[in-house]
Coordinates of N, CA and C in Angstrom, one line a residue:
X20 N 11.9 -6.1 -30.4 CA 12.2 -7.3 -31.2 C 11.0 -7.6 -32.0
X21 N 11.3 -8.0 -33.3 CA 10.2 -8.3 -34.2 C 9.5 -9.5 -33.8
X22 N 8.1 -9.5 -34.1 CA 7.3 -10.7 -33.7 C 7.4 -11.7 -34.8
X23 N 7.5 -13.0 -34.4 CA 7.4 -14.1 -35.3 C 6.1 -14.8 -35.1
X24 N 5.3 -15.0 -36.1 CA 4.0 -15.7 -36.1 C 4.2 -17.2 -36.5
X25 N 3.9 -18.1 -35.6 CA 4.1 -19.6 -35.8 C 2.8 -20.2 -36.1
X26 N 2.5 -20.6 -37.3 CA 1.2 -21.2 -37.8 C 1.4 -22.7 -37.8
X27 N 0.5 -23.4 -37.1 CA 0.6 -24.8 -37.0 C -0.8 -25.4 -37.4
X28 N -0.9 -26.0 -38.6 CA -2.1 -26.7 -39.0 C -2.2 -28.0 -38.3
X29 N -3.4 -28.5 -37.9 CA -3.5 -29.8 -37.2 C -4.8 -30.4 -37.5
X30 N -4.8 -31.8 -37.4 CA -6.0 -32.5 -37.6 C -5.9 -33.8 -36.8
X31 N -6.7 -33.9 -35.8 CA -6.8 -35.1 -35.0 C -5.4 -35.7 -34.6
X32 N -4.6 -34.8 -34.1 CA -3.2 -35.2 -33.7 C -2.8 -34.5 -32.4
X33 N -3.7 -34.6 -31.4 CA -3.5 -33.8 -30.2 C -2.2 -34.0 -29.5
X34 N -1.9 -35.3 -29.4 CA -0.6 -35.7 -28.7 C 0.6 -35.0 -29.4
X35 N 0.6 -35.1 -30.7 CA 1.7 -34.5 -31.4 C 1.7 -33.0 -31.3
X36 N 0.5 -32.4 -31.4 CA 0.4 -30.9 -31.3 C 0.9 -30.5 -29.9
X37 N 0.4 -31.2 -28.9 CA 0.8 -30.8 -27.5 C 2.3 -30.8 -27.3
X38 N 3.0 -31.9 -27.9 CA 4.4 -31.9 -27.8 C 5.1 -30.8 -28.6
X39 N 4.6 -30.5 -29.7 CA 5.1 -29.4 -30.6 C 5.1 -28.1 -29.8
X40 N 3.9 -27.8 -29.2 CA 3.8 -26.5 -28.6 C 4.6 -26.4 -27.3
X41 N 4.6 -27.5 -26.6 CA 5.4 -27.6 -25.3 C 6.9 -27.3 -25.6
X42 N 7.4 -27.9 -26.7 CA 8.8 -27.7 -27.1 C 9.0 -26.2 -27.5
X43 N 8.0 -25.6 -28.2 CA 8.1 -24.2 -28.6 C 8.3 -23.3 -27.3
X44 N 7.4 -23.6 -26.4 CA 7.4 -22.8 -25.2 C 8.7 -23.0 -24.3
X45 N 9.2 -24.2 -24.4 CA 10.4 -24.5 -23.6 C 11.7 -23.9 -24.2
X46 N 11.7 -23.8 -25.5 CA 13.0 -23.5 -26.2 C 13.0 -22.3 -27.1
X47 N 12.0 -21.5 -27.1 CA 11.9 -20.3 -28.0 C 12.3 -19.0 -27.3
X48 N 13.3 -18.4 -27.7 CA 13.6 -17.0 -27.2 C 13.1 -16.0 -28.2
X49 N 12.8 -14.8 -27.7 CA 12.3 -13.7 -28.5 C 10.8 -13.7 -28.6
X50 N 10.3 -12.7 -29.3 CA 8.8 -12.5 -29.4 C 8.2 -13.4 -30.4
X51 N 7.2 -14.1 -30.0 CA 6.5 -15.0 -31.0 C 5.0 -15.2 -30.5
X52 N 4.2 -15.5 -31.5 CA 2.8 -16.0 -31.2 C 2.6 -17.3 -31.9
X53 N 1.7 -18.1 -31.3 CA 1.4 -19.4 -31.9 C -0.1 -19.4 -32.3
X54 N -0.3 -19.8 -33.6 CA -1.7 -19.8 -34.1 C -1.9 -21.3 -34.6
X55 N -2.8 -22.0 -34.0 CA -3.1 -23.3 -34.4 C -4.3 -23.2 -35.3
X56 N -4.3 -23.9 -36.4 CA -5.4 -24.0 -37.4 C -5.9 -25.4 -37.3
X57 N -7.1 -25.5 -36.7 CA -7.7 -26.8 -36.5 C -8.6 -27.2 -37.6
X58 N -8.2 -28.2 -38.4 CA -8.9 -28.7 -39.5 C -10.1 -29.6 -39.2
X59 N -10.9 -29.2 -38.3 CA -12.1 -29.9 -37.9 C -11.8 -31.2 -37.0
X60 N -10.9 -31.1 -36.1 CA -10.5 -32.2 -35.3 C -11.7 -32.6 -34.4
X61 N -11.7 -33.9 -34.0 CA -12.7 -34.4 -33.1 C -12.0 -35.1 -31.9
X62 N -10.8 -34.7 -31.6 CA -10.0 -35.4 -30.5 C -9.7 -34.5 -29.3
X63 N -10.5 -33.4 -29.2 CA -10.3 -32.6 -28.0 C -9.3 -31.5 -28.3
X64 N -8.8 -31.3 -29.5 CA -7.8 -30.2 -29.8 C -8.3 -28.8 -29.3
X65 N -9.5 -28.5 -29.6 CA -10.0 -27.2 -29.2 C -10.0 -27.0 -27.7
X66 N -10.5 -28.0 -27.0 CA -10.5 -27.9 -25.5 C -9.1 -27.7 -25.0
X67 N -8.1 -28.5 -25.5 CA -6.8 -28.4 -25.0 C -6.2 -27.0 -25.3
X68 N -6.4 -26.5 -26.5 CA -5.9 -25.2 -26.8 C -6.5 -24.1 -25.9
X69 N -7.8 -24.3 -25.6 CA -8.4 -23.3 -24.7 C -7.8 -23.3 -23.4
X70 N -7.6 -24.5 -22.9 CA -7.0 -24.7 -21.5 C -5.6 -24.2 -21.5
X71 N -4.9 -24.3 -22.6 CA -3.5 -23.8 -22.7 C -3.3 -22.4 -23.2
X72 N -4.4 -21.7 -23.4 CA -4.4 -20.4 -23.9 C -3.7 -20.2 -25.2
X73 N -4.0 -21.1 -26.1 CA -3.4 -21.1 -27.5 C -4.5 -20.6 -28.4
X74 N -4.1 -19.7 -29.2 CA -5.0 -19.1 -30.2 C -5.3 -20.1 -31.3
X75 N -6.6 -20.3 -31.6 CA -7.1 -21.3 -32.5 C -7.9 -20.7 -33.6
X76 N -7.6 -21.1 -34.9 CA -8.5 -20.8 -36.0 C -9.2 -22.1 -36.3
X77 N -10.5 -22.1 -36.2 CA -11.3 -23.3 -36.4 C -11.9 -23.4 -37.8
X78 N -11.6 -24.5 -38.5 CA -12.2 -24.8 -39.8 C -13.2 -25.9 -39.6
X79 N -14.3 -25.8 -40.3 CA -15.4 -26.8 -40.1 C -15.1 -28.2 -40.5
X80 N -14.2 -28.4 -41.4 CA -13.8 -29.7 -41.9 C -12.3 -29.7 -42.3
X81 N -11.8 -30.8 -42.6 CA -10.4 -30.9 -43.0 C -10.2 -30.4 -44.4
X82 N -9.7 -29.2 -44.4 CA -9.4 -28.5 -45.7 C -8.1 -28.7 -46.3
X83 N -7.2 -29.5 -45.6 CA -5.9 -29.8 -46.1 C -4.9 -28.7 -45.6
X84 N -3.6 -28.9 -46.0 CA -2.5 -28.1 -45.5 C -2.5 -26.7 -46.1
X85 N -2.5 -26.5 -47.4 CA -2.4 -25.1 -47.9 C -3.5 -24.2 -47.4
X86 N -4.7 -24.7 -47.4 CA -5.9 -23.8 -47.0 C -5.7 -23.5 -45.5
X87 N -5.3 -24.5 -44.7 CA -5.1 -24.2 -43.3 C -4.0 -23.2 -43.0
X88 N -2.9 -23.4 -43.7 CA -1.8 -22.4 -43.6 C -2.3 -21.0 -43.9
X89 N -3.0 -20.9 -45.0 CA -3.4 -19.5 -45.4 C -4.4 -18.9 -44.4
X90 N -5.3 -19.8 -43.8 CA -6.2 -19.3 -42.8 C -5.4 -18.8 -41.6
X91 N -4.3 -19.5 -41.2 CA -3.5 -19.0 -40.1 C -2.7 -17.8 -40.4
X92 N -2.2 -17.7 -41.7 CA -1.4 -16.5 -42.1 C -2.2 -15.3 -42.1
X93 N -3.5 -15.4 -42.4 CA -4.4 -14.2 -42.4 C -4.6 -13.7 -41.0
X94 N -4.4 -14.5 -39.9 CA -4.5 -14.1 -38.5 C -3.2 -13.6 -38.0
X95 N -2.1 -13.8 -38.7 CA -0.8 -13.6 -38.1 C -0.5 -12.1 -38.1
X96 N 0.2 -11.7 -37.0 CA 0.6 -10.3 -36.8 C 2.0 -10.0 -37.0
X97 N 2.8 -11.1 -37.1 CA 4.3 -11.0 -37.2 C 4.8 -10.4 -38.4
X98 N 6.0 -9.8 -38.3 CA 6.8 -9.4 -39.5 C 7.5 -10.6 -40.1
X99 N 7.7 -11.6 -39.3 CA 8.2 -12.9 -39.9 C 7.2 -13.9 -39.6
X100 N 7.1 -14.9 -40.6 CA 6.0 -15.9 -40.5 C 6.6 -17.3 -40.6
X101 N 6.1 -18.2 -39.9 CA 6.6 -19.5 -39.9 C 5.5 -20.6 -39.9
X102 N 5.6 -21.4 -40.9 CA 4.7 -22.6 -41.1 C 5.4 -23.8 -40.4
X103 N 4.7 -24.4 -39.5 CA 5.3 -25.5 -38.7 C 4.4 -26.7 -38.7
X104 N 4.9 -27.9 -39.1 CA 4.1 -29.1 -39.0 C 3.9 -29.4 -37.5
X105 N 2.7 -30.0 -37.2 CA 2.4 -30.3 -35.8 C 3.2 -31.5 -35.2
X106 N 4.0 -32.2 -36.1 CA 4.8 -33.3 -35.6 C 6.3 -32.9 -35.6
X107 N 6.6 -31.6 -35.5 CA 8.0 -31.2 -35.4 C 8.3 -30.8 -34.0
X108 N 9.4 -31.2 -33.5 CA 9.9 -30.8 -32.2 C 11.1 -29.9 -32.3
X109 N 10.9 -28.6 -31.8 CA 12.0 -27.7 -31.9 C 12.8 -27.8 -30.6
X110 N 14.0 -27.1 -30.7 CA 14.9 -27.2 -29.6 C 15.8 -26.0 -29.4
X111 N 16.9 -26.1 -28.7 CA 17.8 -25.0 -28.3 C 18.1 -24.1 -29.5
X112 N 17.9 -22.8 -29.4 CA 18.4 -21.8 -30.4 C 17.8 -21.9 -31.7
X113 N 16.7 -22.7 -31.9 CA 16.2 -22.9 -33.2 C 15.7 -21.6 -33.9
X114 N 14.9 -20.8 -33.2 CA 14.4 -19.6 -33.8 C 15.4 -18.5 -34.0
X115 N 16.2 -18.2 -33.0 CA 17.3 -17.1 -33.2 C 18.2 -17.4 -34.3
X116 N 18.6 -18.7 -34.5 CA 19.5 -19.0 -35.5 C 18.9 -18.9 -36.9
X117 N 17.6 -19.4 -37.0 CA 16.9 -19.2 -38.3 C 16.6 -17.8 -38.6
X118 N 16.3 -17.0 -37.6 CA 16.1 -15.5 -37.9 C 17.4 -14.8 -38.3
X119 N 18.5 -15.2 -37.7 CA 19.8 -14.7 -38.1 C 20.1 -14.9 -39.6
X120 N 19.7 -16.1 -40.0 CA 19.9 -16.5 -41.4 C 19.0 -15.7 -42.3
X121 N 17.7 -15.6 -41.9 CA 16.7 -14.9 -42.7 C 17.1 -13.5 -42.8
X122 N 17.6 -12.9 -41.8 CA 17.9 -11.4 -41.8 C 19.3 -11.1 -42.2
X123 N 20.0 -12.1 -42.7 CA 21.4 -11.9 -43.1 C 21.6 -11.1 -44.3
X124 N 20.6 -11.0 -45.1 CA 20.6 -10.2 -46.4 C 19.2 -9.8 -46.8
X125 N 19.1 -8.7 -47.5 CA 17.7 -8.2 -47.8 C 17.0 -9.2 -48.8
X126 N 17.8 -9.9 -49.6 CA 17.1 -10.7 -50.6 C 17.0 -12.2 -50.1
X127 N 17.3 -12.5 -48.9 CA 17.0 -13.8 -48.3 C 15.5 -13.8 -47.9
X128 N 14.7 -14.7 -48.5 CA 13.3 -14.7 -48.3 C 12.7 -15.8 -47.5
X129 N 13.3 -17.0 -47.6 CA 12.8 -18.2 -46.9 C 13.9 -19.0 -46.4
X130 N 13.8 -19.5 -45.1 CA 14.8 -20.3 -44.5 C 14.2 -21.5 -43.9
X131 N 14.9 -22.6 -43.9 CA 14.5 -23.9 -43.3 C 15.7 -24.5 -42.5
X132 N 15.4 -25.4 -41.6 CA 16.5 -26.1 -40.8 C 16.9 -27.4 -41.5
X133 N 17.7 -28.1 -40.9 CA 18.0 -29.5 -41.2 C 17.2 -30.4 -40.2
X134 N 17.0 -31.7 -40.6 CA 16.1 -32.5 -39.8 C 16.4 -34.0 -40.2
X135 N 15.8 -34.9 -39.4 CA 16.0 -36.3 -39.6 C 15.0 -36.8 -40.7
X136 N 13.9 -36.1 -41.0 CA 12.9 -36.6 -41.9 C 12.5 -35.5 -42.8
X137 N 13.0 -35.6 -44.1 CA 12.7 -34.6 -45.1 C 13.2 -35.1 -46.4
X138 N 12.8 -34.6 -47.5 CA 13.3 -34.9 -48.8 C 14.4 -33.9 -49.1
X139 N 15.4 -34.3 -49.9 CA 16.4 -33.4 -50.4 C 17.5 -33.0 -49.4
X140 N 18.0 -31.8 -49.6 CA 19.2 -31.4 -48.9 C 19.1 -31.2 -47.4
X141 N 17.8 -31.0 -47.0 CA 17.7 -30.7 -45.6 C 17.7 -32.0 -44.7
X142 N 17.7 -33.1 -45.3 CA 17.7 -34.4 -44.5 C 19.1 -34.6 -43.9
X143 N 19.2 -35.0 -42.6 CA 20.4 -35.4 -42.0 C 20.2 -36.8 -41.3
X144 N 21.3 -37.5 -41.2 CA 21.3 -38.8 -40.6 C 20.8 -38.7 -39.1
X145 N 19.9 -39.5 -38.7 CA 19.4 -39.5 -37.3 C 20.4 -40.2 -36.4
X146 N 21.1 -39.5 -35.5 CA 22.1 -40.1 -34.7 C 21.6 -40.0 -33.2
X147 N 20.3 -40.2 -33.0 CA 19.8 -40.3 -31.6 C 18.6 -41.2 -31.6
X148 N 18.2 -41.7 -30.5 CA 17.1 -42.7 -30.4 C 15.8 -42.1 -29.8
X149 N 16.0 -41.2 -28.8 CA 14.9 -40.6 -28.1 C 14.8 -39.1 -28.2
X150 N 13.7 -38.5 -27.9 CA 13.6 -37.1 -27.9 C 14.6 -36.4 -26.9
X151 N 14.7 -37.1 -25.8 CA 15.7 -36.5 -24.8 C 17.1 -36.5 -25.5
X152 N 17.5 -37.6 -26.1 CA 18.8 -37.6 -26.8 C 18.9 -36.6 -27.9
X153 N 17.7 -36.4 -28.6 CA 17.7 -35.4 -29.7 C 18.0 -34.0 -29.1
X154 N 17.4 -33.6 -27.9 CA 17.7 -32.3 -27.3 C 19.1 -32.2 -26.9
X155 N 19.7 -33.2 -26.4 CA 21.1 -33.2 -26.0 C 22.0 -33.1 -27.3
X156 N 21.7 -33.8 -28.3 CA 22.4 -33.7 -29.6 C 22.3 -32.3 -30.2
X157 N 21.1 -31.8 -30.2 CA 20.8 -30.5 -30.8 C 21.5 -29.3 -30.0
X158 N 21.7 -29.5 -28.7 CA 22.4 -28.5 -27.9 C 23.8 -28.3 -28.4
X159 N 24.4 -29.3 -28.9 CA 25.8 -29.2 -29.5 C 25.7 -28.7 -30.9
X160 N 24.6 -29.2 -31.6 CA 24.5 -28.8 -33.0 C 24.1 -27.4 -33.3
X161 N 23.1 -26.9 -32.5 CA 22.5 -25.6 -32.8 C 23.3 -24.4 -32.2
X162 N 24.5 -24.3 -32.6 CA 25.4 -23.2 -32.2 C 25.5 -22.3 -33.4
X163 N 25.2 -21.0 -33.2 CA 25.2 -20.1 -34.3 C 26.5 -20.2 -35.1
X164 N 26.3 -20.4 -36.4 CA 27.5 -20.6 -37.3 C 27.1 -20.3 -38.8
X165 N 27.2 -19.1 -39.2 CA 26.9 -18.8 -40.6 C 27.6 -19.6 -41.7
X166 N 28.7 -20.1 -41.3 CA 29.4 -21.0 -42.3 C 28.7 -22.2 -42.7
X167 N 27.7 -22.6 -41.9 CA 26.9 -23.7 -42.2 C 25.6 -23.4 -42.9
X168 N 25.4 -22.2 -43.3 CA 24.2 -21.8 -44.1 C 24.5 -22.1 -45.6
X169 N 23.5 -22.6 -46.3 CA 23.7 -23.0 -47.7 C 22.5 -22.4 -48.5
X170 N 22.8 -21.9 -49.6 CA 21.7 -21.5 -50.6 C 21.2 -22.7 -51.3
X171 N 19.9 -22.8 -51.3 CA 19.2 -24.0 -51.9 C 18.1 -23.5 -52.8
X172 N 17.5 -24.5 -53.6 CA 16.5 -24.1 -54.5 C 15.1 -24.4 -54.0
X173 N 15.0 -25.1 -52.8 CA 13.7 -25.4 -52.2 C 13.9 -25.6 -50.7
X174 N 12.8 -25.2 -50.0 CA 12.7 -25.5 -48.6 C 11.5 -26.3 -48.3
X175 N 11.6 -27.4 -47.6 CA 10.4 -28.3 -47.3 C 9.6 -27.6 -46.3
X176 N 8.2 -27.7 -46.4 CA 7.3 -26.9 -45.7 C 7.1 -27.3 -44.2
X177 N 7.9 -28.3 -43.7 CA 7.7 -28.7 -42.3 C 8.1 -27.7 -41.3
X178 N 9.0 -26.8 -41.7 CA 9.5 -25.7 -40.8 C 10.0 -24.6 -41.7
X179 N 9.1 -23.6 -42.0 CA 9.2 -22.8 -43.2 C 9.1 -21.4 -42.8
X180 N 10.3 -20.7 -42.6 CA 10.3 -19.3 -42.1 C 10.5 -18.3 -43.2
X181 N 9.7 -17.3 -43.3 CA 9.8 -16.3 -44.4 C 9.4 -15.0 -43.9
X182 N 9.8 -14.0 -44.7 CA 9.5 -12.6 -44.4 C 8.1 -12.2 -44.8
X183 N 7.4 -11.4 -44.1 CA 6.1 -11.0 -44.5 C 6.1 -10.3 -45.9
X184 N 7.2 -9.6 -46.2 CA 7.3 -9.0 -47.5 C 7.2 -10.0 -48.6
X185 N 7.7 -11.2 -48.4 CA 7.6 -12.2 -49.4 C 6.1 -12.5 -49.7
X186 N 5.3 -12.7 -48.7 CA 3.9 -13.0 -48.9 C 3.2 -11.8 -49.5
X187 N 3.6 -10.6 -49.1 CA 2.9 -9.4 -49.7 C 3.3 -9.3 -51.1
X188 N 4.4 -9.8 -51.6 CA 4.8 -9.7 -53.0 C 4.3 -10.8 -53.8
X189 N 4.3 -12.1 -53.3 CA 4.0 -13.2 -54.2 C 2.6 -13.9 -53.8
X190 N 2.1 -13.5 -52.6 CA 0.8 -14.0 -52.2 C 0.9 -15.2 -51.3
X191 N -0.3 -15.8 -51.1 CA -0.4 -16.9 -50.1 C 0.0 -18.2 -50.9
X192 N -0.1 -19.3 -50.1 CA 0.1 -20.6 -50.7 C -1.0 -20.9 -51.8
X193 N -0.7 -21.6 -52.8 CA -1.7 -21.9 -53.9 C -2.6 -23.1 -53.4
X194 N -3.8 -22.7 -53.1 CA -4.7 -23.7 -52.6 C -5.2 -24.8 -53.6
X195 N -4.8 -24.6 -54.9 CA -5.1 -25.7 -55.8 C -4.4 -26.9 -55.6
X196 N -3.3 -26.8 -54.7 CA -2.5 -28.0 -54.4 C -3.1 -28.7 -53.1
X197 N -4.2 -28.3 -52.6 CA -4.9 -29.0 -51.5 C -5.3 -30.4 -51.9
X198 N -5.3 -31.3 -51.0 CA -5.0 -31.2 -49.6 C -3.5 -31.1 -49.2
X199 N -2.6 -31.3 -50.2 CA -1.2 -31.1 -49.9 C -0.3 -31.8 -50.9
X200 N 1.0 -31.5 -50.8 CA 2.1 -31.9 -51.6 C 2.3 -30.9 -52.7
X201 N 3.6 -30.5 -52.8 CA 4.1 -29.5 -53.8 C 3.7 -28.1 -53.6
X202 N 2.9 -27.8 -52.6 CA 2.5 -26.4 -52.4 C 3.7 -25.6 -51.8
X203 N 4.6 -26.3 -51.1 CA 5.9 -25.7 -50.6 C 6.8 -25.5 -51.8
X204 N 6.9 -26.5 -52.7 CA 7.8 -26.3 -53.9 C 7.3 -25.2 -54.7
X205 N 6.0 -25.1 -54.9 CA 5.4 -24.0 -55.7 C 5.8 -22.6 -55.0
X206 N 5.6 -22.5 -53.7 CA 5.9 -21.2 -53.1 C 7.4 -20.9 -53.2
X207 N 8.2 -21.9 -53.1 CA 9.7 -21.6 -53.2 C 10.0 -21.1 -54.6
X208 N 9.4 -21.8 -55.6 CA 9.6 -21.4 -57.0 C 9.2 -20.0 -57.3
X209 N 8.0 -19.6 -56.8 CA 7.5 -18.3 -56.9 C 8.4 -17.3 -56.2
X210 N 8.9 -17.6 -55.1 CA 9.8 -16.7 -54.3 C 11.1 -16.5 -55.1
X211 N 11.7 -17.6 -55.7 CA 12.9 -17.4 -56.4 C 12.7 -16.6 -57.7
X212 N 11.5 -16.8 -58.3 CA 11.2 -16.0 -59.5 C 11.1 -14.5 -59.2
X213 N 10.7 -14.2 -58.0 CA 10.6 -12.8 -57.5 C 11.9 -12.2 -57.0
X214 N 13.0 -13.0 -57.1 CA 14.3 -12.5 -56.8 C 14.8 -12.9 -55.4
X215 N 14.1 -13.7 -54.6 CA 14.5 -14.0 -53.3 C 15.4 -15.2 -53.2
X216 N 16.3 -15.3 -52.3 CA 17.2 -16.4 -52.1 C 16.5 -17.3 -51.0
X217 N 16.7 -18.6 -51.1 CA 16.3 -19.6 -50.2 C 17.5 -20.1 -49.5
X218 N 17.5 -20.2 -48.1 CA 18.6 -20.7 -47.4 C 18.3 -21.8 -46.4
X219 N 19.2 -22.8 -46.4 CA 19.1 -23.9 -45.4 C 20.1 -23.5 -44.3
X220 N 19.4 -23.3 -43.1 CA 20.2 -23.0 -41.9 C 20.8 -24.3 -41.3
X221 N 22.0 -24.6 -41.7 CA 22.6 -25.8 -41.2 C 22.9 -25.8 -39.7
X222 N 22.8 -24.7 -39.1 CA 23.1 -24.6 -37.7 C 21.8 -24.7 -36.8
X223 N 20.7 -25.2 -37.5 CA 19.5 -25.5 -36.8 C 19.0 -26.9 -37.2
X224 N 18.8 -27.7 -36.2 CA 18.3 -29.0 -36.3 C 17.0 -29.2 -35.6
X225 N 16.0 -29.7 -36.2 CA 14.7 -30.0 -35.5 C 14.4 -31.5 -35.7
X226 N 13.6 -32.0 -34.9 CA 13.1 -33.4 -35.0 C 11.8 -33.4 -35.7
X227 N 11.6 -34.3 -36.7 CA 10.3 -34.4 -37.5 C 9.9 -35.9 -37.4
X228 N 8.7 -36.1 -36.9 CA 8.2 -37.4 -36.8 C 7.8 -37.9 -38.2
X229 N 7.3 -37.0 -39.1 CA 7.1 -37.4 -40.5 C 5.6 -37.3 -40.9
X230 N 5.0 -36.1 -40.8 CA 3.6 -35.9 -41.4 C 2.7 -36.9 -41.0
X231 N 2.6 -37.2 -39.7 CA 1.8 -38.4 -39.2 C 0.4 -38.2 -39.5
X232 N -0.2 -37.1 -39.1 CA -1.7 -37.0 -39.3 C -2.0 -36.9 -40.8
X233 N -1.2 -36.2 -41.6 CA -1.5 -36.1 -43.0 C -1.4 -37.5 -43.7
X234 N -0.4 -38.2 -43.4 CA -0.2 -39.5 -44.0 C -1.3 -40.5 -43.6
X235 N -1.8 -40.4 -42.3 CA -2.9 -41.2 -41.9 C -4.2 -40.9 -42.6
X236 N -4.5 -39.6 -42.7 CA -5.7 -39.2 -43.3 C -5.8 -39.5 -44.8
X237 N -4.6 -39.4 -45.5 CA -4.6 -39.6 -47.0 C -3.8 -40.7 -47.4
X238 N -3.6 -41.7 -46.6 CA -2.7 -42.8 -46.9 C -3.1 -43.6 -48.1
X239 N -4.4 -43.7 -48.4 CA -4.8 -44.5 -49.6 C -4.7 -43.6 -50.8
X240 N -4.6 -42.3 -50.7 CA -4.5 -41.5 -51.9 C -3.1 -40.8 -52.0
X241 N -2.2 -41.2 -51.2 CA -0.9 -40.5 -51.1 C -0.2 -40.5 -52.5
X242 N 0.0 -41.7 -53.1 CA 0.7 -41.7 -54.4 C 0.0 -41.0 -55.5
X243 N -1.3 -41.1 -55.5 CA -2.1 -40.4 -56.5 C -2.0 -38.9 -56.3
X244 N -2.1 -38.5 -55.0 CA -1.9 -37.0 -54.7 C -0.6 -36.5 -55.2
X245 N 0.5 -37.2 -54.9 CA 1.8 -36.8 -55.3 C 1.9 -36.7 -56.8
X246 N 1.3 -37.6 -57.5 CA 1.4 -37.6 -59.0 C 0.5 -36.5 -59.5
X247 N -0.7 -36.3 -59.0 CA -1.6 -35.3 -59.4 C -1.0 -33.9 -59.2
X248 N -0.4 -33.6 -58.0 CA 0.1 -32.3 -57.7 C 1.4 -32.0 -58.4
X249 N 2.2 -33.1 -58.7 CA 3.4 -32.9 -59.5 C 3.0 -32.4 -60.9
X250 N 1.9 -33.0 -61.5 CA 1.4 -32.6 -62.8 C 0.9 -31.2 -62.7
X251 N 0.2 -30.8 -61.6 CA -0.2 -29.4 -61.5 C 0.9 -28.4 -61.5
X252 N 2.0 -28.8 -60.8 CA 3.2 -27.9 -60.8 C 3.8 -27.8 -62.2
X253 N 3.9 -28.9 -62.9 CA 4.5 -28.9 -64.3 C 3.6 -28.2 -65.2
X254 N 2.3 -28.3 -65.1 CA 1.4 -27.6 -66.0 C 1.5 -26.1 -65.7
X255 N 1.7 -25.7 -64.5 CA 1.7 -24.3 -64.1 C 3.0 -23.6 -64.5
X256 N 4.2 -24.4 -64.4 CA 5.5 -23.8 -64.5 C 6.3 -24.3 -65.7
X257 N 5.9 -25.4 -66.2 CA 6.6 -26.0 -67.4 C 7.9 -26.6 -67.0
X258 N 8.0 -27.0 -65.7 CA 9.3 -27.7 -65.2 C 8.9 -28.7 -64.2
X259 N 9.7 -29.8 -64.1 CA 9.5 -30.8 -63.1 C 10.0 -30.4 -61.8
X260 N 9.2 -30.4 -60.7 CA 9.7 -29.9 -59.4 C 10.8 -30.8 -58.8
X261 N 10.8 -32.0 -59.3 CA 11.8 -32.9 -58.7 C 13.3 -32.5 -59.1
X262 N 13.4 -31.7 -60.1 CA 14.8 -31.3 -60.5 C 15.4 -30.4 -59.4
X263 N 14.6 -29.8 -58.5 CA 15.1 -28.9 -57.5 C 15.4 -29.5 -56.2
X264 N 15.0 -30.8 -56.0 CA 15.1 -31.5 -54.7 C 16.6 -31.4 -54.2
X265 N 17.6 -31.6 -55.0 CA 18.9 -31.7 -54.5 C 19.8 -30.5 -54.9
X266 N 19.1 -29.4 -55.3 CA 19.8 -28.2 -55.7 C 19.7 -27.1 -54.7

């Protein structure tokens, strides 16, 4: 079975990271590796990862999301690659269902799930109150069903599965979008220009707390970062990325 490399950037969010990795270990079938990219955390992340035998790529300071992802991808051994936010909780059948969607056709390049917290078409109404209720709800939801797959124009980077051949063809994430925002839109646009289809696996639901560490670190700059990186995207491609949110 092909190996999937799960790359998780993190910064001073040990509790979230621990919950994320514990859920991966409890609910992931198949061959996978976890690579944590530590953006200079000071909360004991490295010690916890060492105790839990988790592979860590250490960055000296907080380099932001795109640079951290690329650092992890360079360490990845898998034929399939997955970027995962540290505040995502995965559950029953999440990876087999996403892989089935990704491997359903040669030109499918990137796949994402549905979730409670995201922009655009991947967002679903939250019909649970606790993580325990989420897992119970997802046990019913995450039943393999290709009829629930949908072709889309973008996948949000919170849980972003793609083939290695995509990266080999279009490259890594564009680090000019650091510390973050629109780097996932940029990657999706590049993939589509290269002829790949993007798919939303509607038979996979994950829980997303909502970019907790990133929003805390950049809360005072969030709106200016969004505006600045949107302009970068438009200058690069001559199109407003917001036009793809609901397509």
